[in-house]
Amino acid sequence: MTKDATPPPSSTSDAADASSSHKRRQAGFLTRGMTHAEILSRRKSLRAELHSLPPDERSRVLSHLHGDAGRGDLSRSRIANLRRDDRDRDTRNLTDYQSRSLDKRRAKPNMSLQRSMHRRETKRLQNAMLAADAEDILRPHVAGKVEVEDGMERTVQLTQRVLRHDPNMLPEGVARNVYDLELNDYGPYRLRYDRSGRHALLAGHGGHVSVVDQHTMALRTEFHLRGDTIRDACFLHNGSMMAVSQENNVYIYDDNGAEIHRLDGHRRVTAMEFLPYHWLLATIGNTGVLQYQDTSTGALISQHRSKLGPCHAMRQSPFNSVIHLGHTNGTVTLWSPSSSEYLVKMLCHKGSPITSLAIDRGGRYMVTGGGDSRVKIFDLRMYKEVHSYNTYGGPPSCLDISQTGMLGIGHGCHTTYWSPDALRSKAKEPYMKHQISGKGPMESLRFRPYEDVVGIGHAGGVSSIVVPGSGEPNLDSMEHFTNPYMDSKQRREAEVRSLLEKLSPDMISLDPDVVGGIEESNLIQRQQRLRDMAMEADARKAAKDEEARNKKDKKRMRGRSKIAKKLRRKQKNIVDENVMKLRELRDLERAEREKRQRVADSGEGEAEAEAAPVALKRFF
């Protein structure tokens, strides 16, 4: 669309100015400040521009114009109603002069209504052309993969050289993303993208940290940590802050390279993940302790001992924010901040350590790479292995899954990319391949959000390649920090909204559907608990009664066969000198007791007590 020149004013007199101001007040919100002549000129220019458009664009504008025809008919219906009211008006009490004036008014056209019609038609036409332009700009797209024309061609044979130099394959704006950065002094490098894909974080093992703007390829931040080894690095909520795991502690830096904070409790960290919806930084290292740090308040939320030794593979699930840890004994454990024990423990690779992990966007599939040079795909809904792939040139050192479900594997000096269908069912061959000779093994592999670009970190620096169909073509306007074109004001507002919508760490669970559900009252829960307890008690009683009815009575002689009792029974029938003496003593004692009993019954004991001395009466 071209800009229209504003015509000069038709008159300069005071009366004309008053008339123009009155007409401006009558104009609509799209034609405010325009006279009636300017409105007619605007509509004429719009119609001329409409006729000059190509047929497909003209049909799109006309579809919007006819689809909005109901709004334009309001003026016509208003005219018809007014004319019908004029016809039905009672004219019996009018004079002759009034009747003639009414006839003249009926014969003349209603100029105010005609101007209203012109304004509405102009607005309709202008809105239709704007809607057609917006549809052309905001038209939803789908991820475009490279398709072969016949069975003799294969996409795996495509190289980055062909994609870059063939104008029919990639446009110029996309082909410039194929490059190599030679950084041999501080490698190997780890690479991370922020949530919008605008900035890339490069962290060299030798102490080199830099942030590169991927749109302008300008170096935004660069600093060197002399004498410190960098194990891992990641962005926080946006590209303005980053966490770097150095020799002993984790440090927080801003986009200017200034140190903001040091996390003393995070020692010898080897892997980090940032949870954007909870503002949590999860770290684990050689000590095997998983720690959650709140980056908005600076508080340590929780720490859990995995009791499985050092951990070097760690990823978060984009679906439920559960942390997946890969251990050296071939197991994968799932953790949340609210549980001191792991939620799930899976044995993925027998006898070989877990070298890398990846989880798809929907949280359905988990991909693990082991030291046995195998890549296995697990269904997290059943915790069951679906299928596996073999790698050559070495075990898979890095894995990643794109927004469209494409799987990238880095093994040795090779990178292999599988189509999204390779997660659900086993594919015969990969979608694309790329080789970086003499710079392996691959240290990191990451898909760039909202772009068909893959960033690879290796011992020789960083490489960027294009994998068509790997990026999500449509931005989600409801997500914070995903707009790569936001300015400082929008970034500030997004940060405030994200803090206000921050989720509690207790909401992280395997089933995120429970979050936001309506909780029952305590009374209803107590009643349901009592009913369940009563049903369980009745079931236990019925099972006990059934067991008692089916139980057979057994004749048991408990303790009859013990050796001590057998010996006592044998000694009972033996009569010797000791037994005879014991019997005589028992008989004497019995006779003495009987005698005392008789004396007590006859009263002789009381007489003896009376005759006894006072000192001896206490014995009677």
Coordinates of C-alpha atoms in Angstrom, one line a residue:
M1 CA 0.0 0.0 0.0
T2 CA 1.2 3.5 -0.8
K3 CA 0.7 6.6 1.3
D4 CA -2.1 8.9 0.0
A5 CA -1.5 12.7 -0.3
T6 CA -3.9 14.8 1.6
P7 CA -5.7 17.2 -0.7
P8 CA -5.7 21.0 0.0
P9 CA -8.6 22.5 1.9
S10 CA -11.5 23.5 -0.4
S11 CA -12.2 27.0 1.2
T12 CA -10.4 29.4 3.5
S13 CA -13.4 31.5 4.6
D14 CA -14.8 31.4 8.1
A15 CA -18.0 29.9 7.0
A16 CA -16.1 27.1 5.2
D17 CA -14.0 26.6 8.4
A18 CA -17.1 26.3 10.5
S19 CA -18.7 23.8 8.0
S20 CA -15.4 21.8 7.9
S21 CA -15.3 21.6 11.7
H22 CA -18.9 20.5 11.8
K23 CA -18.2 17.8 9.3
R24 CA -15.1 16.7 11.2
R25 CA -17.2 16.2 14.3
Q26 CA -19.6 14.1 12.4
A27 CA -16.8 11.8 11.0
G28 CA -16.1 8.4 12.4
F29 CA -13.0 7.3 14.3
L30 CA -11.2 6.2 11.2
T31 CA -12.0 9.3 9.3
R32 CA -11.8 11.7 12.1
G33 CA -10.3 15.1 11.1
M34 CA -11.3 14.7 7.4
T35 CA -13.9 16.7 5.5
H36 CA -16.5 15.1 3.3
A37 CA -14.5 15.8 0.2
E38 CA -11.4 14.3 1.7
I39 CA -13.5 11.2 2.6
L40 CA -14.7 10.9 -1.0
S41 CA -11.1 11.3 -2.3
R42 CA -9.9 8.7 0.2
R43 CA -12.5 6.2 -1.0
K44 CA -11.7 6.9 -4.6
S45 CA -8.0 6.3 -4.0
L46 CA -8.7 3.0 -2.1
R47 CA -10.9 1.7 -4.9
A48 CA -8.2 2.6 -7.5
E49 CA -5.6 0.8 -5.3
L50 CA -8.0 -2.2 -5.0
H51 CA -8.3 -2.5 -8.8
S52 CA -4.5 -2.4 -9.2
L53 CA -4.0 -5.4 -6.9
P54 CA -3.3 -8.9 -8.2
P55 CA -6.4 -11.1 -8.6
D56 CA -5.7 -13.3 -5.5
E57 CA -5.1 -10.3 -3.2
R58 CA -8.1 -8.5 -4.7
S59 CA -10.3 -11.5 -4.0
R60 CA -9.0 -11.7 -0.4
V61 CA -9.9 -8.0 0.1
L62 CA -13.3 -8.5 -1.4
S63 CA -14.0 -11.4 0.9
H64 CA -13.2 -9.3 3.9
L65 CA -15.4 -6.5 2.4
H66 CA -18.4 -8.7 1.8
G67 CA -17.9 -10.4 5.1
D68 CA -18.4 -7.1 6.8
A69 CA -21.4 -6.0 4.7
G70 CA -23.8 -6.3 7.6
R71 CA -22.1 -3.3 9.3
G72 CA -22.4 -1.2 6.1
D73 CA -26.1 -1.8 5.7
L74 CA -26.8 0.0 8.9
S75 CA -26.9 3.4 7.2
R76 CA -29.2 2.0 4.4
S77 CA -31.6 0.6 7.0
R78 CA -31.6 3.8 8.9
I79 CA -32.5 5.7 5.7
A80 CA -35.3 3.3 4.9
N81 CA -36.7 3.6 8.5
L82 CA -36.6 7.4 8.4
R83 CA -38.4 7.5 5.0
R84 CA -41.0 5.1 6.3
D85 CA -41.5 7.3 9.4
D86 CA -41.9 10.4 7.2
R87 CA -44.5 8.6 5.1
D88 CA -46.5 7.5 8.2
R89 CA -46.3 10.8 9.9
D90 CA -49.7 12.4 10.5
T91 CA -49.9 15.5 8.4
R92 CA -53.5 16.5 9.2
N93 CA -52.6 19.3 11.5
L94 CA -50.0 20.9 9.2
T95 CA -50.5 24.1 7.4
D96 CA -50.2 24.5 3.7
Y97 CA -46.7 26.0 4.1
Q98 CA -45.6 23.2 6.3
S99 CA -47.0 20.6 3.9
R100 CA -45.1 22.2 1.0
S101 CA -41.9 22.3 3.0
L102 CA -42.3 18.7 3.9
D103 CA -42.8 17.7 0.3
K104 CA -39.7 19.6 -0.7
R105 CA -37.6 17.9 2.0
R106 CA -38.8 14.5 0.9
A107 CA -37.8 15.3 -2.7
K108 CA -34.3 16.5 -1.7
P109 CA -31.7 13.9 -0.8
N110 CA -30.7 13.7 2.9
M111 CA -27.2 15.0 2.7
S112 CA -26.3 14.0 6.4
L113 CA -27.3 10.4 5.7
Q114 CA -25.4 10.3 2.5
R115 CA -22.3 11.6 4.2
S116 CA -22.8 8.9 6.9
M117 CA -23.0 6.3 4.1
H118 CA -19.8 7.6 2.5
R119 CA -18.0 7.5 5.8
R120 CA -19.1 3.9 6.5
E121 CA -18.3 2.7 3.0
T122 CA -14.8 4.3 3.2
K123 CA -14.2 2.7 6.6
R124 CA -15.4 -0.7 5.4
L125 CA -13.1 -0.6 2.4
Q126 CA -10.1 0.6 4.5
N127 CA -10.7 -2.1 7.2
A128 CA -11.0 -4.7 4.5
M129 CA -7.6 -3.8 3.0
L130 CA -6.0 -3.6 6.4
A131 CA -7.4 -7.0 7.4
A132 CA -6.1 -8.5 4.1
D133 CA -2.6 -7.1 4.9
A134 CA -2.8 -8.4 8.4
E135 CA -3.8 -11.8 7.2
D136 CA -0.9 -11.9 4.8
I137 CA 1.6 -10.9 7.6
L138 CA 0.2 -13.0 10.4
R139 CA -0.8 -16.0 8.4
P140 CA 0.0 -19.2 10.4
H141 CA 2.7 -21.3 8.9
V142 CA 3.7 -24.9 9.3
A143 CA 7.2 -26.3 9.7
G144 CA 8.6 -27.1 6.3
K145 CA 10.7 -30.2 5.8
V146 CA 12.7 -31.0 2.8
E147 CA 10.8 -33.4 0.6
V148 CA 12.2 -35.7 -2.1
E149 CA 10.7 -35.8 -5.5
D150 CA 11.3 -39.5 -6.2
G151 CA 12.5 -42.6 -4.5
M152 CA 16.0 -42.2 -5.8
E153 CA 16.7 -39.1 -3.7
R154 CA 17.3 -39.0 0.0
T155 CA 17.4 -36.1 2.3
V156 CA 20.3 -37.6 4.3
Q157 CA 22.5 -36.9 1.3
L158 CA 22.0 -33.1 1.6
T159 CA 25.0 -31.2 3.0
Q160 CA 25.3 -27.7 4.4
R161 CA 27.3 -26.6 1.4
V162 CA 24.4 -27.4 -0.9
L163 CA 21.9 -25.8 1.4
R164 CA 23.9 -22.6 1.7
H165 CA 24.9 -22.0 -1.9
D166 CA 21.7 -23.1 -3.6
P167 CA 19.3 -20.2 -3.7
N168 CA 16.4 -22.5 -4.5
M169 CA 16.9 -24.4 -1.2
L170 CA 17.2 -21.7 1.4
P171 CA 16.6 -17.9 1.3
E172 CA 19.4 -15.6 2.0
G173 CA 18.3 -14.7 5.5
V174 CA 18.3 -18.4 6.5
A175 CA 21.5 -19.4 4.7
R176 CA 23.6 -16.9 6.7
N177 CA 23.0 -19.1 9.8
V178 CA 25.4 -21.7 8.4
Y179 CA 28.9 -20.7 9.8
D180 CA 31.8 -22.0 11.9
L181 CA 33.5 -20.1 14.8
E182 CA 37.1 -21.2 15.2
L183 CA 37.9 -21.0 19.0
N184 CA 40.6 -23.5 19.6
D185 CA 42.2 -21.9 22.6
Y186 CA 39.4 -22.3 25.2
G187 CA 37.5 -25.4 24.0
P188 CA 35.5 -27.5 24.2
Y189 CA 32.5 -25.2 24.2
R190 CA 29.0 -25.6 25.6
L191 CA 26.2 -23.7 23.8
R192 CA 22.8 -22.6 25.1
Y193 CA 20.0 -20.4 23.6
D194 CA 17.6 -18.2 25.6
R195 CA 13.9 -18.8 25.3
S196 CA 13.4 -16.5 22.4
G197 CA 16.4 -17.8 20.4
R198 CA 17.7 -14.3 20.0
H199 CA 20.9 -14.8 22.1
A200 CA 23.4 -17.6 22.3
L201 CA 25.6 -18.3 25.3
L202 CA 29.0 -19.7 24.5
A203 CA 31.0 -21.1 27.5
G204 CA 34.4 -22.5 26.9
H205 CA 36.0 -25.0 29.2
G206 CA 39.1 -22.9 29.5
G207 CA 37.3 -19.9 31.0
H208 CA 35.8 -18.0 28.0
V209 CA 32.2 -16.7 28.2
S210 CA 30.4 -14.7 25.5
V211 CA 26.9 -13.8 24.4
V212 CA 26.2 -13.4 20.7
D213 CA 23.1 -11.7 19.1
Q214 CA 21.9 -14.2 16.5
H215 CA 20.1 -11.6 14.5
T216 CA 22.9 -9.2 14.0
M217 CA 25.8 -11.6 14.8
A218 CA 27.1 -8.9 17.1
L219 CA 29.1 -9.8 20.2
R220 CA 27.0 -8.6 23.1
T221 CA 29.2 -9.7 26.1
E222 CA 32.6 -11.3 26.4
F223 CA 34.8 -11.9 29.4
H224 CA 37.6 -14.4 30.4
L225 CA 37.9 -16.2 33.7
R226 CA 41.6 -16.7 34.1
G227 CA 42.5 -19.9 35.9
D228 CA 38.9 -21.1 36.3
T229 CA 37.4 -24.1 34.6
I230 CA 33.8 -23.7 33.3
R231 CA 31.8 -26.9 33.6
D232 CA 28.4 -25.6 32.5
A233 CA 26.5 -22.3 31.8
C234 CA 22.8 -21.4 31.2
F235 CA 20.6 -18.4 30.8
L236 CA 18.1 -17.5 33.6
H237 CA 14.7 -16.0 33.0
N238 CA 16.0 -14.0 29.9
G239 CA 19.2 -13.1 28.1
S240 CA 20.1 -10.4 30.6
M241 CA 21.3 -12.9 33.3
M242 CA 23.3 -16.1 33.2
A243 CA 24.6 -18.7 35.6
V244 CA 28.1 -20.1 35.2
S245 CA 29.5 -23.1 37.0
Q246 CA 33.1 -22.5 37.7
E247 CA 35.8 -24.5 39.5
N248 CA 34.2 -24.5 43.0
N249 CA 31.0 -22.4 42.9
V250 CA 28.2 -21.1 40.7
Y251 CA 28.3 -17.4 39.8
I252 CA 25.6 -15.2 38.4
Y253 CA 26.6 -12.6 35.8
D254 CA 24.6 -9.9 34.0
D255 CA 24.6 -9.1 30.3
N256 CA 27.6 -6.7 30.8
G257 CA 29.8 -9.4 32.3
A258 CA 29.6 -8.1 35.9
E259 CA 29.4 -10.6 38.7
I260 CA 26.1 -10.2 40.6
H261 CA 26.1 -13.1 43.1
R262 CA 28.0 -16.2 44.2
L263 CA 26.1 -19.4 45.2
D264 CA 28.4 -20.8 47.9
G265 CA 26.3 -23.9 48.6
H266 CA 26.5 -25.2 45.0
R267 CA 29.9 -27.0 44.9
R268 CA 31.6 -28.6 41.9
V269 CA 28.4 -28.3 39.7
T270 CA 28.5 -30.3 36.4
A271 CA 25.0 -29.7 35.1
M272 CA 22.4 -26.9 35.5
E273 CA 18.8 -26.3 34.4
F274 CA 16.6 -23.2 34.9
L275 CA 12.9 -23.7 35.4
P276 CA 11.3 -20.6 33.9
Y277 CA 7.7 -20.9 35.4
H278 CA 9.0 -21.4 38.9
W279 CA 12.2 -19.2 38.8
L280 CA 14.3 -22.1 40.1
L281 CA 17.9 -22.9 39.3
A282 CA 18.5 -26.7 39.6
T283 CA 22.1 -27.9 39.9
I284 CA 23.9 -31.2 40.5
G285 CA 27.6 -32.1 40.5
N286 CA 30.2 -34.5 41.6
T287 CA 28.7 -34.7 45.1
G288 CA 25.4 -36.1 43.8
V289 CA 23.3 -33.5 45.7
L290 CA 20.4 -32.0 43.7
Q291 CA 19.7 -28.4 44.8
Y292 CA 16.9 -25.9 43.9
Q293 CA 17.7 -22.2 44.2
D294 CA 15.0 -19.5 43.9
T295 CA 16.6 -16.8 41.7
S296 CA 13.8 -14.3 42.5
T297 CA 14.4 -14.3 46.3
G298 CA 17.8 -15.9 46.6
A299 CA 16.5 -18.7 49.0
L300 CA 17.6 -22.3 48.8
I301 CA 14.3 -24.2 48.3
S302 CA 15.5 -27.8 48.8
Q303 CA 18.4 -30.1 48.4
H304 CA 18.2 -33.9 47.9
R305 CA 21.0 -36.5 48.1
S306 CA 20.7 -38.8 45.1
K307 CA 23.0 -41.4 46.7
L308 CA 24.0 -42.5 43.2
G309 CA 27.4 -40.7 42.9
P310 CA 28.4 -38.0 40.4
C311 CA 25.9 -37.0 37.8
H312 CA 26.8 -35.4 34.4
A313 CA 23.4 -35.7 32.5
M314 CA 20.5 -33.5 33.6
R315 CA 17.4 -32.2 31.7
Q316 CA 14.1 -30.8 32.7
S317 CA 10.7 -31.9 31.2
P318 CA 9.0 -28.9 29.5
F319 CA 5.7 -30.6 30.3
N320 CA 5.8 -30.8 34.1
S321 CA 9.2 -29.3 35.1
V322 CA 10.3 -32.6 36.6
I323 CA 14.1 -33.0 36.7
H324 CA 15.6 -36.1 35.0
L325 CA 19.0 -37.2 36.2
G326 CA 21.2 -39.8 34.4
H327 CA 23.6 -41.7 36.6
T328 CA 26.7 -43.7 36.1
N329 CA 25.0 -47.0 36.9
G330 CA 22.7 -46.7 33.9
T331 CA 19.6 -45.5 35.8
V332 CA 17.5 -42.4 35.3
T333 CA 15.8 -40.8 38.3
L334 CA 13.0 -38.2 38.3
W335 CA 12.9 -35.5 41.0
S336 CA 10.7 -32.7 42.3
P337 CA 11.6 -30.0 45.0
S338 CA 8.8 -31.2 47.3
S339 CA 10.0 -34.9 47.6
S340 CA 13.1 -36.0 49.4
E341 CA 13.1 -39.3 47.4
Y342 CA 13.0 -39.8 43.7
L343 CA 9.6 -40.0 42.1
V344 CA 10.6 -42.7 39.5
K345 CA 13.7 -44.7 39.0
M346 CA 14.3 -46.4 35.6
L347 CA 17.0 -48.8 34.6
C348 CA 17.7 -47.6 31.0
H349 CA 21.2 -48.9 30.1
K350 CA 22.5 -52.1 31.8
G351 CA 26.2 -51.9 32.7
S352 CA 26.9 -48.5 31.0
P353 CA 26.6 -44.9 32.3
I354 CA 24.0 -42.4 31.0
T355 CA 25.9 -39.8 28.9
S356 CA 23.1 -37.6 27.7
L357 CA 19.3 -37.0 28.1
A358 CA 16.5 -35.3 26.2
I359 CA 12.7 -34.9 26.7
D360 CA 10.3 -33.8 24.1
R361 CA 8.0 -30.8 24.3
G362 CA 4.9 -32.7 25.3
G363 CA 6.6 -34.8 28.0
R364 CA 5.7 -38.1 26.3
Y365 CA 9.1 -39.4 25.2
M366 CA 12.5 -39.4 26.9
V367 CA 15.6 -40.2 24.9
T368 CA 18.7 -41.5 26.7
G369 CA 22.2 -42.0 25.4
G370 CA 24.5 -44.6 27.1
G371 CA 28.1 -45.6 27.1
D372 CA 27.1 -48.7 25.1
S373 CA 26.7 -46.5 21.9
R374 CA 22.9 -46.9 22.0
V375 CA 20.2 -44.3 21.9
K376 CA 16.9 -45.5 23.5
I377 CA 13.5 -43.9 23.4
F378 CA 11.2 -44.4 26.4
D379 CA 7.5 -43.7 26.6
L380 CA 7.0 -41.7 29.9
R381 CA 3.4 -42.5 30.0
M382 CA 4.2 -46.2 30.6
Y383 CA 7.9 -45.9 31.6
K384 CA 8.6 -48.5 28.9
E385 CA 11.2 -48.6 26.1
V386 CA 9.8 -48.1 22.7
H387 CA 12.8 -48.7 20.4
S388 CA 16.5 -47.8 20.1
Y389 CA 19.1 -46.7 17.6
N390 CA 22.8 -47.5 17.4
T391 CA 25.5 -44.8 17.0
Y392 CA 28.9 -45.0 15.3
G393 CA 32.1 -43.1 16.0
G394 CA 31.5 -43.2 19.8
P395 CA 28.8 -43.1 22.4
P396 CA 26.2 -40.3 22.1
S397 CA 27.6 -37.4 24.0
C398 CA 24.7 -34.9 23.5
L399 CA 21.0 -35.1 22.7
D400 CA 18.3 -32.6 22.0
I401 CA 14.7 -32.6 20.7
S402 CA 13.4 -29.6 18.8
Q403 CA 10.1 -27.8 19.2
T404 CA 8.6 -29.9 16.3
G405 CA 9.9 -33.2 17.7
M406 CA 13.0 -33.6 15.7
L407 CA 15.8 -35.6 17.4
G408 CA 19.4 -34.5 17.2
I409 CA 22.3 -36.8 18.3
G410 CA 25.9 -35.9 18.7
H411 CA 28.3 -38.9 18.6
G412 CA 32.0 -38.6 18.0
C413 CA 32.6 -36.0 15.3
H414 CA 29.2 -36.6 13.7
T415 CA 25.7 -35.2 14.3
T416 CA 22.6 -37.1 13.2
Y417 CA 19.0 -35.7 12.9
W418 CA 15.9 -37.9 12.9
S419 CA 12.4 -36.8 11.8
P420 CA 9.7 -36.4 14.5
D421 CA 8.2 -39.8 13.4
A422 CA 11.4 -41.5 14.7
L423 CA 10.2 -41.0 18.3
R424 CA 7.0 -42.9 17.8
S425 CA 8.2 -45.7 15.6
K426 CA 11.6 -46.8 14.5
A427 CA 12.8 -45.1 11.3
K428 CA 15.0 -46.8 8.6
E429 CA 17.4 -43.9 8.1
P430 CA 18.0 -40.4 9.6
Y431 CA 16.6 -37.2 8.1
M432 CA 20.0 -35.4 7.8
K433 CA 23.6 -35.8 8.9
H434 CA 26.5 -33.4 9.5
Q435 CA 30.2 -34.1 10.2
I436 CA 32.8 -31.9 11.8
S437 CA 36.1 -33.7 11.3
G438 CA 38.9 -33.5 13.8
K439 CA 36.9 -31.6 16.4
G440 CA 35.0 -34.3 18.2
P441 CA 33.6 -35.5 20.4
M442 CA 30.6 -33.1 20.4
E443 CA 30.2 -31.3 23.6
S444 CA 26.7 -29.9 23.2
L445 CA 23.9 -29.8 20.6
R446 CA 21.0 -27.4 20.9
F447 CA 18.1 -26.5 18.6
R448 CA 17.5 -22.8 18.3
P449 CA 13.9 -21.9 19.3
Y450 CA 11.6 -20.7 16.5
E451 CA 14.3 -21.1 13.9
D452 CA 15.5 -24.1 11.7
V453 CA 19.0 -23.7 13.2
V454 CA 21.1 -26.1 15.3
G455 CA 24.1 -24.9 17.4
I456 CA 26.9 -27.4 18.0
G457 CA 29.7 -26.9 20.6
H458 CA 32.9 -28.9 20.1
A459 CA 36.6 -28.8 20.9
G460 CA 37.3 -26.4 18.0
G461 CA 34.7 -23.8 18.8
V462 CA 31.0 -23.5 17.8
S463 CA 29.3 -24.4 14.5
S464 CA 25.8 -23.4 13.3
I465 CA 23.9 -25.4 10.7
V466 CA 20.4 -25.3 9.2
V467 CA 18.0 -28.3 9.6
P468 CA 14.8 -27.4 7.7
G469 CA 11.6 -28.2 9.7
S470 CA 13.2 -28.2 13.1
G471 CA 11.9 -24.8 14.4
E472 CA 8.4 -23.8 15.4
P473 CA 7.3 -21.2 12.9
N474 CA 4.6 -19.4 15.0
L475 CA 5.4 -17.5 18.2
D476 CA 3.2 -18.0 21.3
S477 CA 2.2 -14.5 22.4
M478 CA 1.0 -15.9 25.8
E479 CA 4.5 -17.0 26.7
H480 CA 6.9 -14.6 28.4
F481 CA 10.3 -13.8 27.0
T482 CA 9.6 -15.7 23.7
N483 CA 9.4 -12.6 21.5
P484 CA 12.9 -12.1 19.9
Y485 CA 12.0 -8.5 18.9
M486 CA 10.9 -7.1 22.3
D487 CA 12.3 -3.8 23.4
S488 CA 13.5 -2.8 26.9
K489 CA 10.0 -1.7 28.0
Q490 CA 8.3 -5.0 26.9
R491 CA 11.1 -7.0 28.5
R492 CA 10.6 -5.1 31.8
E493 CA 6.8 -5.7 31.7
A494 CA 7.3 -9.4 30.8
E495 CA 9.6 -9.8 33.8
V496 CA 7.0 -8.2 36.1
R497 CA 4.2 -10.4 34.7
S498 CA 6.4 -13.5 35.0
L499 CA 7.1 -12.7 38.7
L500 CA 3.4 -12.2 39.4
E501 CA 2.6 -15.5 37.7
K502 CA 5.4 -17.5 39.3
L503 CA 4.3 -21.0 40.4
S504 CA 5.1 -22.5 43.7
P505 CA 7.7 -25.3 43.8
D506 CA 5.2 -27.6 45.5
M507 CA 3.2 -27.7 42.3
I508 CA 5.9 -29.7 40.4
S509 CA 4.6 -33.2 40.1
L510 CA 4.4 -36.0 37.6
D511 CA 0.8 -35.1 36.8
P512 CA 0.5 -31.3 36.2
D513 CA -3.2 -31.6 35.7
V514 CA -3.8 -31.5 39.5
V515 CA -2.5 -27.9 39.5
G516 CA -5.4 -25.5 39.3
G517 CA -8.0 -28.1 40.2
I518 CA -10.7 -27.3 42.7
E519 CA -9.9 -28.9 46.1
E520 CA -12.7 -30.4 48.1
S521 CA -13.6 -29.1 51.6
N522 CA -12.2 -30.7 54.7
L523 CA -15.6 -32.0 55.7
I524 CA -16.1 -33.8 52.4
Q525 CA -12.6 -35.2 52.5
R526 CA -13.1 -36.5 56.1
Q527 CA -16.4 -38.1 55.2
Q528 CA -14.8 -39.8 52.2
R529 CA -11.9 -41.0 54.4
L530 CA -14.2 -42.4 57.0
R531 CA -16.3 -44.3 54.3
D532 CA -13.1 -45.7 52.9
M533 CA -11.9 -46.8 56.3
A534 CA -15.2 -48.5 57.1
M535 CA -15.2 -50.3 53.7
E536 CA -11.6 -51.5 54.3
A537 CA -12.5 -52.7 57.9
D538 CA -15.5 -54.6 56.5
A539 CA -13.4 -56.2 53.8
R540 CA -10.8 -57.3 56.4
K541 CA -13.4 -58.7 58.7
A542 CA -15.1 -60.6 55.8
A543 CA -11.7 -62.0 54.7
K544 CA -10.9 -63.1 58.3
D545 CA -14.2 -64.8 58.7
E546 CA -13.8 -66.6 55.4
E547 CA -10.3 -67.7 56.5
A548 CA -11.6 -69.0 59.8
R549 CA -14.4 -71.0 58.1
N550 CA -11.9 -72.6 55.7
K551 CA -9.3 -73.3 58.4
K552 CA -8.9 -77.0 59.5
D553 CA -8.5 -77.8 63.2
K554 CA -5.3 -79.6 63.9
K555 CA -4.3 -81.6 67.0
R556 CA -1.2 -80.1 68.2
M557 CA 0.8 -81.2 71.3
R558 CA 3.0 -78.2 71.8
G559 CA 6.1 -78.7 73.9
R560 CA 5.6 -82.4 74.4
S561 CA 8.7 -83.4 72.6
K562 CA 11.2 -81.2 74.3
I563 CA 14.2 -83.0 75.9
A564 CA 14.0 -81.3 79.3
K565 CA 10.4 -82.4 79.7
K566 CA 11.2 -85.9 78.6
L567 CA 14.0 -86.2 81.3
R568 CA 11.7 -84.8 84.0
R569 CA 9.1 -87.4 83.1
K570 CA 11.7 -90.1 83.3
Q571 CA 13.0 -88.9 86.7
K572 CA 9.5 -88.8 88.1
N573 CA 9.1 -92.6 88.4
I574 CA 12.6 -93.2 90.0
V575 CA 12.5 -93.8 93.8
D576 CA 15.8 -93.3 95.7
E577 CA 17.0 -92.3 99.2
N578 CA 16.6 -88.6 98.5
V579 CA 13.1 -89.0 97.2
M580 CA 12.2 -90.9 100.4
K581 CA 13.6 -88.2 102.7
L582 CA 11.7 -85.5 100.7
R583 CA 8.4 -87.4 101.1
E584 CA 9.0 -87.8 104.9
L585 CA 9.7 -84.0 105.3
R586 CA 6.5 -83.2 103.3
D587 CA 4.5 -85.5 105.5
L588 CA 5.8 -83.9 108.7
E589 CA 5.0 -80.4 107.4
R590 CA 1.5 -81.4 106.5
A591 CA 1.0 -82.9 110.0
E592 CA 2.3 -79.7 111.6
R593 CA -0.1 -77.5 109.6
E594 CA -3.1 -79.7 110.4
K595 CA -2.2 -79.6 114.2
R596 CA -2.0 -75.8 114.2
Q597 CA -5.3 -75.6 112.4
R598 CA -7.0 -77.7 115.0
V599 CA -5.5 -75.6 117.9
A600 CA -6.8 -72.5 116.2
D601 CA -10.2 -73.9 115.8
S602 CA -10.5 -75.1 119.5
G603 CA -9.3 -71.8 121.1
E604 CA -6.3 -73.4 122.9
G605 CA -4.1 -70.9 121.1
E606 CA -5.8 -68.0 122.7
A607 CA -5.3 -69.4 126.2
E608 CA -1.6 -70.0 125.6
A609 CA -1.3 -66.4 124.3
E610 CA -2.9 -65.1 127.6
A611 CA -0.5 -67.1 129.7
A612 CA 2.6 -66.2 127.8
P613 CA 4.8 -63.3 128.9
V614 CA 4.2 -59.8 127.6
A615 CA 7.4 -59.9 125.5
L616 CA 6.3 -63.1 123.7
K617 CA 2.6 -62.2 123.0
R618 CA 3.6 -60.7 119.7
F619 CA 4.4 -64.2 118.5
F620 CA 0.9 -65.5 119.1

